[in-house]
PDB file of C-alpha atoms in Angstrom:
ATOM      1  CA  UNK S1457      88.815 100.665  92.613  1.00  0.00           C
ATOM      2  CA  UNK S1458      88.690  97.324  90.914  1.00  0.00           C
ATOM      3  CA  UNK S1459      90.120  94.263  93.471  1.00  0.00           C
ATOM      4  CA  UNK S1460      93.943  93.827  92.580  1.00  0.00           C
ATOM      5  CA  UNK S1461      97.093  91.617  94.350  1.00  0.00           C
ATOM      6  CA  UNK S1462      99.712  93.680  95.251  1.00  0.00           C
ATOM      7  CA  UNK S1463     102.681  91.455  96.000  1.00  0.00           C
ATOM      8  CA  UNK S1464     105.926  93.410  97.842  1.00  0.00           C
ATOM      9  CA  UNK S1465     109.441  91.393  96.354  1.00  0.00           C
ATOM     10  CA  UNK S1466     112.608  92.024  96.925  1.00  0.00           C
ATOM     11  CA  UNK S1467     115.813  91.728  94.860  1.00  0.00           C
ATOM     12  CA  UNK S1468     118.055  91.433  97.982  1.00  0.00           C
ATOM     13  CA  UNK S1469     119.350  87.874  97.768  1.00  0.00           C
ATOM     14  CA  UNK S1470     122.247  87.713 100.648  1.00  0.00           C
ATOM     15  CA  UNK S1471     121.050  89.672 103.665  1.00  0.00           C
ATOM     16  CA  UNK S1472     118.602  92.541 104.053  1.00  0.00           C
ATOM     17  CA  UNK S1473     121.727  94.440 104.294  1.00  0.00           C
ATOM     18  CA  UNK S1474     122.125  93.890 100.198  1.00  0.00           C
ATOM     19  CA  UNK S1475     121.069  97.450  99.646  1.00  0.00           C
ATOM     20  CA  UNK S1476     123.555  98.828 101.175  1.00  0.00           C
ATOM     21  CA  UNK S1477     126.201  97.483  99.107  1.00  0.00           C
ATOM     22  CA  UNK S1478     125.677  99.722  95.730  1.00  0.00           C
ATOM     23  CA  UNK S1479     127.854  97.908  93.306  1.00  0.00           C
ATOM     24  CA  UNK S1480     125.782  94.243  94.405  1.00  0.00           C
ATOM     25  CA  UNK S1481     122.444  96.081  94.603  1.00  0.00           C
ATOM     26  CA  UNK S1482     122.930  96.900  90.632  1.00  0.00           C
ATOM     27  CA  UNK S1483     124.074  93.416  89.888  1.00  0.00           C
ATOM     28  CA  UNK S1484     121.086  92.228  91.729  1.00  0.00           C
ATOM     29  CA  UNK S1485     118.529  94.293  89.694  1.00  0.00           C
ATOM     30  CA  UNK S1486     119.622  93.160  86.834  1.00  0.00           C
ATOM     31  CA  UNK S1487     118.463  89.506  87.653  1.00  0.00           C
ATOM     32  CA  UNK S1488     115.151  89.863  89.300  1.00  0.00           C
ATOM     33  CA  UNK S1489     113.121  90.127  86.190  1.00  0.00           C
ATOM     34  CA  UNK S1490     114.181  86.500  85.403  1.00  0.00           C
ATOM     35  CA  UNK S1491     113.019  85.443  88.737  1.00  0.00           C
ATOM     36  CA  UNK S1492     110.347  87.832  88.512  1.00  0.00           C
ATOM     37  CA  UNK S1493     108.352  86.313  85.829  1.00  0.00           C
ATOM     38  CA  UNK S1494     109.585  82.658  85.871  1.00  0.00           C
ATOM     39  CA  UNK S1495     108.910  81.661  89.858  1.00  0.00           C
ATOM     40  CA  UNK S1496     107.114  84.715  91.255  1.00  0.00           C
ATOM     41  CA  UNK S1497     104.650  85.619  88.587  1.00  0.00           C
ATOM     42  CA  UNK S1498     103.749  81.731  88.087  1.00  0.00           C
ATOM     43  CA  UNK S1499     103.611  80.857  92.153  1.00  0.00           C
ATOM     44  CA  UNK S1500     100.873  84.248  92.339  1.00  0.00           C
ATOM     45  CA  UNK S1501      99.123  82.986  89.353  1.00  0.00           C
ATOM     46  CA  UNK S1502      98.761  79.494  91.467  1.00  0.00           C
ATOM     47  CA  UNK S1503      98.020  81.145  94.528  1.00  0.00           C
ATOM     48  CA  UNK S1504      95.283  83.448  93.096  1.00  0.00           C
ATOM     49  CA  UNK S1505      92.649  83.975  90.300  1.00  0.00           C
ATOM     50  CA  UNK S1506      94.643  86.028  88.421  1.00  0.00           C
ATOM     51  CA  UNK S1507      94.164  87.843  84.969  1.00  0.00           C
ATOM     52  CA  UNK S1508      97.582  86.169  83.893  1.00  0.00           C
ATOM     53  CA  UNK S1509      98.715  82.200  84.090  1.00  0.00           C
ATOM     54  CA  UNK S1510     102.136  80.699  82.791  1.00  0.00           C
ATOM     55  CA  UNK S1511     100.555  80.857  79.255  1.00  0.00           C
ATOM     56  CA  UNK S1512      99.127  84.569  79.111  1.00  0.00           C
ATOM     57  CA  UNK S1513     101.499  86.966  81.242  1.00  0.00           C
ATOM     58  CA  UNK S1514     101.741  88.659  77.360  1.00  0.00           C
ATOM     59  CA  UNK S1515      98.343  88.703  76.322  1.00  0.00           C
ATOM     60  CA  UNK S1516      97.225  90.114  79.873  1.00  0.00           C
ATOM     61  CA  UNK S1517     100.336  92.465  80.626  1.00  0.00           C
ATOM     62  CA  UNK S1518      97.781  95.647  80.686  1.00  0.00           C
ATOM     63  CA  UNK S1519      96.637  94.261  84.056  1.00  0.00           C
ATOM     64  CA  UNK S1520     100.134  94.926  85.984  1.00  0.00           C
ATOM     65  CA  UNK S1521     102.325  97.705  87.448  1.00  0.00           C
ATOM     66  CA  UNK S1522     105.035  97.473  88.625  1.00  0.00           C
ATOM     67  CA  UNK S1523     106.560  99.903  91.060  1.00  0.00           C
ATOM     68  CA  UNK S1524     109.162 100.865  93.179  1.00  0.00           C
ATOM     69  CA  UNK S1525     110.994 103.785  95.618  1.00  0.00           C
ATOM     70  CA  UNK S1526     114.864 104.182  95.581  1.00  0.00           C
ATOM     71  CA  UNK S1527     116.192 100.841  94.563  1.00  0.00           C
ATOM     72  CA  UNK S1528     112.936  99.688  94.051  1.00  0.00           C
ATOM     73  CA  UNK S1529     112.597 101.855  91.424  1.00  0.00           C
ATOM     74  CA  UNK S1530     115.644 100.986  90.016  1.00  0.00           C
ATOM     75  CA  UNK S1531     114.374  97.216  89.751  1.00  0.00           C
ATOM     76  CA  UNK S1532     111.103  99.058  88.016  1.00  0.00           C
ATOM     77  CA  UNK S1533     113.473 100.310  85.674  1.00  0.00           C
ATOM     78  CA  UNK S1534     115.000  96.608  85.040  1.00  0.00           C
ATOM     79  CA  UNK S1535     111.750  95.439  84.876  1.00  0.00           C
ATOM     80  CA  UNK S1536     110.693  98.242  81.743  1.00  0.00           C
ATOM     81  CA  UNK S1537     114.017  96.960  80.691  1.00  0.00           C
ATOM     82  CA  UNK S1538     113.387  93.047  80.475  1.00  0.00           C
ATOM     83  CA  UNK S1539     109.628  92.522  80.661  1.00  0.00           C
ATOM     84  CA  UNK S1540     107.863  94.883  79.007  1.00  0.00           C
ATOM     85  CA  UNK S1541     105.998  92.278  77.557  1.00  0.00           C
ATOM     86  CA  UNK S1542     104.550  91.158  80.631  1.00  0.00           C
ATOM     87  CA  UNK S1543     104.035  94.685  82.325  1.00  0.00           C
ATOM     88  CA  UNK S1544     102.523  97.893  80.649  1.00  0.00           C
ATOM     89  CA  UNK S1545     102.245  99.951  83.710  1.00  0.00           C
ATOM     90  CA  UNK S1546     105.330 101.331  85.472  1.00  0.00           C
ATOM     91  CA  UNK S1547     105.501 103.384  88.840  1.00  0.00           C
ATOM     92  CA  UNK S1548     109.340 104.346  89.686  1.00  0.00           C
ATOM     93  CA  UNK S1549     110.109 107.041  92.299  1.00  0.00           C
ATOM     94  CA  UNK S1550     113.415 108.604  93.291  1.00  0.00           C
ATOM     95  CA  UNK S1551     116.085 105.814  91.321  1.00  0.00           C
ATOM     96  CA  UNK S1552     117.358 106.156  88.194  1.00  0.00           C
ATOM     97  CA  UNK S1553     119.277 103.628  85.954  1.00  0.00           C
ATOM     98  CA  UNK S1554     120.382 105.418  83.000  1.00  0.00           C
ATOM     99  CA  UNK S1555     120.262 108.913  82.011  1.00  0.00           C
ATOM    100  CA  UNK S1556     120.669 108.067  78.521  1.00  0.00           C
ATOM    101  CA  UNK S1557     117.095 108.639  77.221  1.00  0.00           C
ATOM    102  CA  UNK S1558     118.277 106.489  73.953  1.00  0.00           C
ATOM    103  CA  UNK S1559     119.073 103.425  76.237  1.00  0.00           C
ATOM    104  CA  UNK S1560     115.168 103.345  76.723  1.00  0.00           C
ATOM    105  CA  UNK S1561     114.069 104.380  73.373  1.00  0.00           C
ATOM    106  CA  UNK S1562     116.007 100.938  72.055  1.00  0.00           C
ATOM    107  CA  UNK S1563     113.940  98.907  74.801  1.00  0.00           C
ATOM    108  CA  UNK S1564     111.211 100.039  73.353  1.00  0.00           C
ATOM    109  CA  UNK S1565     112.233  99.431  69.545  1.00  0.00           C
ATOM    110  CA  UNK S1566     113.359  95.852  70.348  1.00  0.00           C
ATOM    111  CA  UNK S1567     110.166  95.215  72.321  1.00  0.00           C
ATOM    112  CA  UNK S1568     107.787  95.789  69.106  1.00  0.00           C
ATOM    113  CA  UNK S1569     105.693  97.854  71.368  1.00  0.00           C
ATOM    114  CA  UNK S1570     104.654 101.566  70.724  1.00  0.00           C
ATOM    115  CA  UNK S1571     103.812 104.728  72.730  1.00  0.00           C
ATOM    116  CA  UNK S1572     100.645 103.679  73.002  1.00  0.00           C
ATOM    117  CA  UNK S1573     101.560 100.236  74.589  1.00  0.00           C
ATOM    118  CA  UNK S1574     102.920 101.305  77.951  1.00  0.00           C
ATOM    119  CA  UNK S1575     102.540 104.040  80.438  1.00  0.00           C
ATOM    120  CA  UNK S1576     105.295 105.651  83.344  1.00  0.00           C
ATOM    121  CA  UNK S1577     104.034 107.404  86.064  1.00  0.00           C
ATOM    122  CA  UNK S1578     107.367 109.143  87.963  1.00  0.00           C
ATOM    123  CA  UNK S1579     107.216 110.777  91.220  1.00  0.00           C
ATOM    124  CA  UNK S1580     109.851 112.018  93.611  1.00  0.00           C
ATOM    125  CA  UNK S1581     110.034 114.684  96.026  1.00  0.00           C
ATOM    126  CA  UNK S1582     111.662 118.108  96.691  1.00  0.00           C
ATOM    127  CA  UNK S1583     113.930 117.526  99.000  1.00  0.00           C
ATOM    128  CA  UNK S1584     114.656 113.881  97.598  1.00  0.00           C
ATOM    129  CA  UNK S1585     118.644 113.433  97.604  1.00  0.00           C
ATOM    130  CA  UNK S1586     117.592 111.198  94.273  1.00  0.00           C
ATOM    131  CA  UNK S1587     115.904 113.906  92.612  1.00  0.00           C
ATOM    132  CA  UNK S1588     117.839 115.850  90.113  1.00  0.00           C
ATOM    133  CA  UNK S1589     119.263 112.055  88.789  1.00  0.00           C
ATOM    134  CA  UNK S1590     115.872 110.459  88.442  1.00  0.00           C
ATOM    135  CA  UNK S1591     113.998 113.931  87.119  1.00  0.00           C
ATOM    136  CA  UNK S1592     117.126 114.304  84.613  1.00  0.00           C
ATOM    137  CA  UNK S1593     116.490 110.657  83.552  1.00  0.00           C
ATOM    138  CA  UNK S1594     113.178 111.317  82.852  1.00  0.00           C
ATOM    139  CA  UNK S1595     113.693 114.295  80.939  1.00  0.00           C
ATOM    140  CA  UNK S1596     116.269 112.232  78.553  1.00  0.00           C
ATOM    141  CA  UNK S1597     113.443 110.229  77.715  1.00  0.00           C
ATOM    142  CA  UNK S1598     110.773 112.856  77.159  1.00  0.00           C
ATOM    143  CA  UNK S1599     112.850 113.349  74.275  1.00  0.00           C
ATOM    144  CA  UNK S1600     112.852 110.139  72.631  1.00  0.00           C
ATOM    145  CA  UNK S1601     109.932 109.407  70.138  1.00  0.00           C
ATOM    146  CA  UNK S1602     108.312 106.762  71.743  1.00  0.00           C
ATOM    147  CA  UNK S1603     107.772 108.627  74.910  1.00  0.00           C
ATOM    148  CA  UNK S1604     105.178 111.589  74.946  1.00  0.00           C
ATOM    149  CA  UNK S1605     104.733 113.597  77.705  1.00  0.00           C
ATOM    150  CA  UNK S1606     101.576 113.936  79.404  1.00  0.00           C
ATOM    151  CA  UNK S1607      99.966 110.668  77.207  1.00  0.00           C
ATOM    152  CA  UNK S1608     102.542 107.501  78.448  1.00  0.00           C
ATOM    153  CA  UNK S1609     104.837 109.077  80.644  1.00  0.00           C
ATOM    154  CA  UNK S1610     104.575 112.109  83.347  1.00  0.00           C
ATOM    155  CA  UNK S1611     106.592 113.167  85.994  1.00  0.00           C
ATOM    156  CA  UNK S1612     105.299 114.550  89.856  1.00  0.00           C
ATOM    157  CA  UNK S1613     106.669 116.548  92.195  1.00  0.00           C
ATOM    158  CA  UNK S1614     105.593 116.399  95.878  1.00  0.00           C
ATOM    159  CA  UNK S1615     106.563 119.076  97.516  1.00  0.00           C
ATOM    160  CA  UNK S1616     108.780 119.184 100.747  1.00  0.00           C
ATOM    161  CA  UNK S1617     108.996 115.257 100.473  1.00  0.00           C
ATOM    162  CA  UNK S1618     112.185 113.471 100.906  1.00  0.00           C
ATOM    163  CA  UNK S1619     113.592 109.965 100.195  1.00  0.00           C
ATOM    164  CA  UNK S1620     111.050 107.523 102.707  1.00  0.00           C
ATOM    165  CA  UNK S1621     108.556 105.193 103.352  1.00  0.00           C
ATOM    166  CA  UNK S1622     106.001 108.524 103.709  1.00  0.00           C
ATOM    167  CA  UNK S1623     106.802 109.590 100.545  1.00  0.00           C
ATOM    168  CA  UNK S1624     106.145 106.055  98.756  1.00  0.00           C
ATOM    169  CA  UNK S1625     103.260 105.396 100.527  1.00  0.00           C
ATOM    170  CA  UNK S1626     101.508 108.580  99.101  1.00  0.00           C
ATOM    171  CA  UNK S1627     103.150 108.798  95.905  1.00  0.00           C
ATOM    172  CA  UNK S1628     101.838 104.977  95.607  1.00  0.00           C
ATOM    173  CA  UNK S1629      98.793 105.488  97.093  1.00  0.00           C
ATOM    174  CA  UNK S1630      97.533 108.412  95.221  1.00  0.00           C
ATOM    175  CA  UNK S1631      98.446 106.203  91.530  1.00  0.00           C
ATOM    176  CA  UNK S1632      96.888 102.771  92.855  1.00  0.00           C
ATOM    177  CA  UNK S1633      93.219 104.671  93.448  1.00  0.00           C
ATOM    178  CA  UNK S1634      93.088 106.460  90.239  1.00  0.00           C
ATOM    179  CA  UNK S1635      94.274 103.736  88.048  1.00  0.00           C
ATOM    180  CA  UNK S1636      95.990 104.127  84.819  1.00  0.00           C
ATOM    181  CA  UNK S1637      96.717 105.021  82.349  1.00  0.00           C
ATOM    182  CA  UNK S1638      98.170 107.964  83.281  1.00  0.00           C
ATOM    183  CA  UNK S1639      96.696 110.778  81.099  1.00  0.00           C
ATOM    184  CA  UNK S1640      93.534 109.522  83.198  1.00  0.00           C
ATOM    185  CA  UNK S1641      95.926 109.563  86.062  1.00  0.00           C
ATOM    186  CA  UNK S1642      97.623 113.195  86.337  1.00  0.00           C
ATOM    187  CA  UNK S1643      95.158 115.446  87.494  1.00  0.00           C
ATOM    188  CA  UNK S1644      94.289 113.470  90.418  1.00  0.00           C
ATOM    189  CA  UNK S1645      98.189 112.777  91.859  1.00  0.00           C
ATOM    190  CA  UNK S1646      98.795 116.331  91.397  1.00  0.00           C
ATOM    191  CA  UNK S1647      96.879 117.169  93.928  1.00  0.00           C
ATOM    192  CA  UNK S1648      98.241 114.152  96.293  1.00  0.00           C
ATOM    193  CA  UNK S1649      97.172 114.027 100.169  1.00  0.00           C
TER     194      UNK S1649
END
C-alpha cells in the first residue's frame, strides 16, 4: 500500500452531541464541503507533502477518498454532491441522502465528469438498521447512466454486521489496502476479515 494521510473530520459544529439532533445533523452536512476544501484541505496541504496544494485539489482529485459510516456517510454523500471535482473516490456505509437515483445523475451532469471519472464503493451490513435506505439508494442510482455497476460503483454486504465502529473499521479497512478503483477493488472486500 502506497503511504497516504488519512485525516478523521467532523461536521458536528455545537457539541459532540450534534448527531443526535437529526434535523441539525442534515443542515450541518450540507456545509462541510465548504469548510472541507477551503480550511481543511489547504491547512493538510501545509501540514504535509501532499499530491494536492490550494492550486491543484482539481488536477490531483484521483488521489482522495472520502469516506464515512452513518452520518459520516451522509457527509460522503454531500461531499459527491459539492466536490466532486476535488474527490474521485467515495466510501459511504450505512447513510443515505436521497433515494432519488436522478438527484445524483444531475451531480454528475453538472460536474462535466463521466462514469469513468469517479468510483463508489458502498458497504453496510445485515443487520444494519440503515440498510434497506442506503442499499435502496444505491439501487436508484445503478439505474442512472452514469453509474455502472460493477465498473464505478458496487455495493457489499457483510454479513451479520450491524451499525458500529466494528463494522467501519473492516468495511474501511478491507477498501484502504486494496486501493481503488473499485472494479480492482471487489473481489478482495468480498471476502472481508
Amino acid at each position: 500500500m502506497t503511504a497516504c494521510i488519512v485525516v478523521c473530520p467532523t461536521y458536528n459544529n455545537r457539541s459532540s452531541h450534534d448527531s443526535y439532533d437529526y434535523e441539525l445533523a442534515i443542515r450541518l452536512t450540507a456545509f462541510f464541503p465548504r469548510e472541507l476544501v477551503h480550511d481543511l484541505m489547504r491547512a493538510v496541504a501545509a501540514s504535509f507533502s501532499t499530491y494536492g496544494s490550494r492550486t491543484t485539489f482539481k488536477e490531483n482529485r484521483s488521489n482522495r477518498v472520502f469516506a464515512g459510516l452513518s452520518m459520516g456517510s451522509v457527509q460522503t454523500w454531500r461531499v459527491f454532491e459539492q466536490c466532486l471535482n476535488v474527490f474521485a473516490y467515495f466510501m459511504p456505509s450505512s447513510g443515505n441522502l436521497e433515494n432519488d437515483g436522478t438527484f445524483f445523475e444531475r451531480i454528475v451532469e453538472r460536474s462535466g465528469y463521466g462514469p469513468e471519472d469517479f468510483s463508489i464503493l458502498a458497504m453496510s451490513g445485515t443487520n444494519d438498521f440503515a440498510r434497506e435506505a442506503f442499499s435502496y439508494q444505491i439501487q436508484q442510482m445503478e439505474m442512472q447512466k452514469d453509474f455502472i455497476k460493477g465498473q464505478n460503483i458496487a455495493y457489499l454486504e457483510k454479513k451479520g454486521y450491524g451499525h458500529n465502529h466494528q463494522a467501519a473499521i473492516i468495511y474501511f479497512y478491507n477498501s484502504f489496502i486494496k486501493g481503488f478503483p473499485i472494479h480492482s477493488t471487489i473481489d478482495s472486500c468480498l471476502n472481508m476479515a
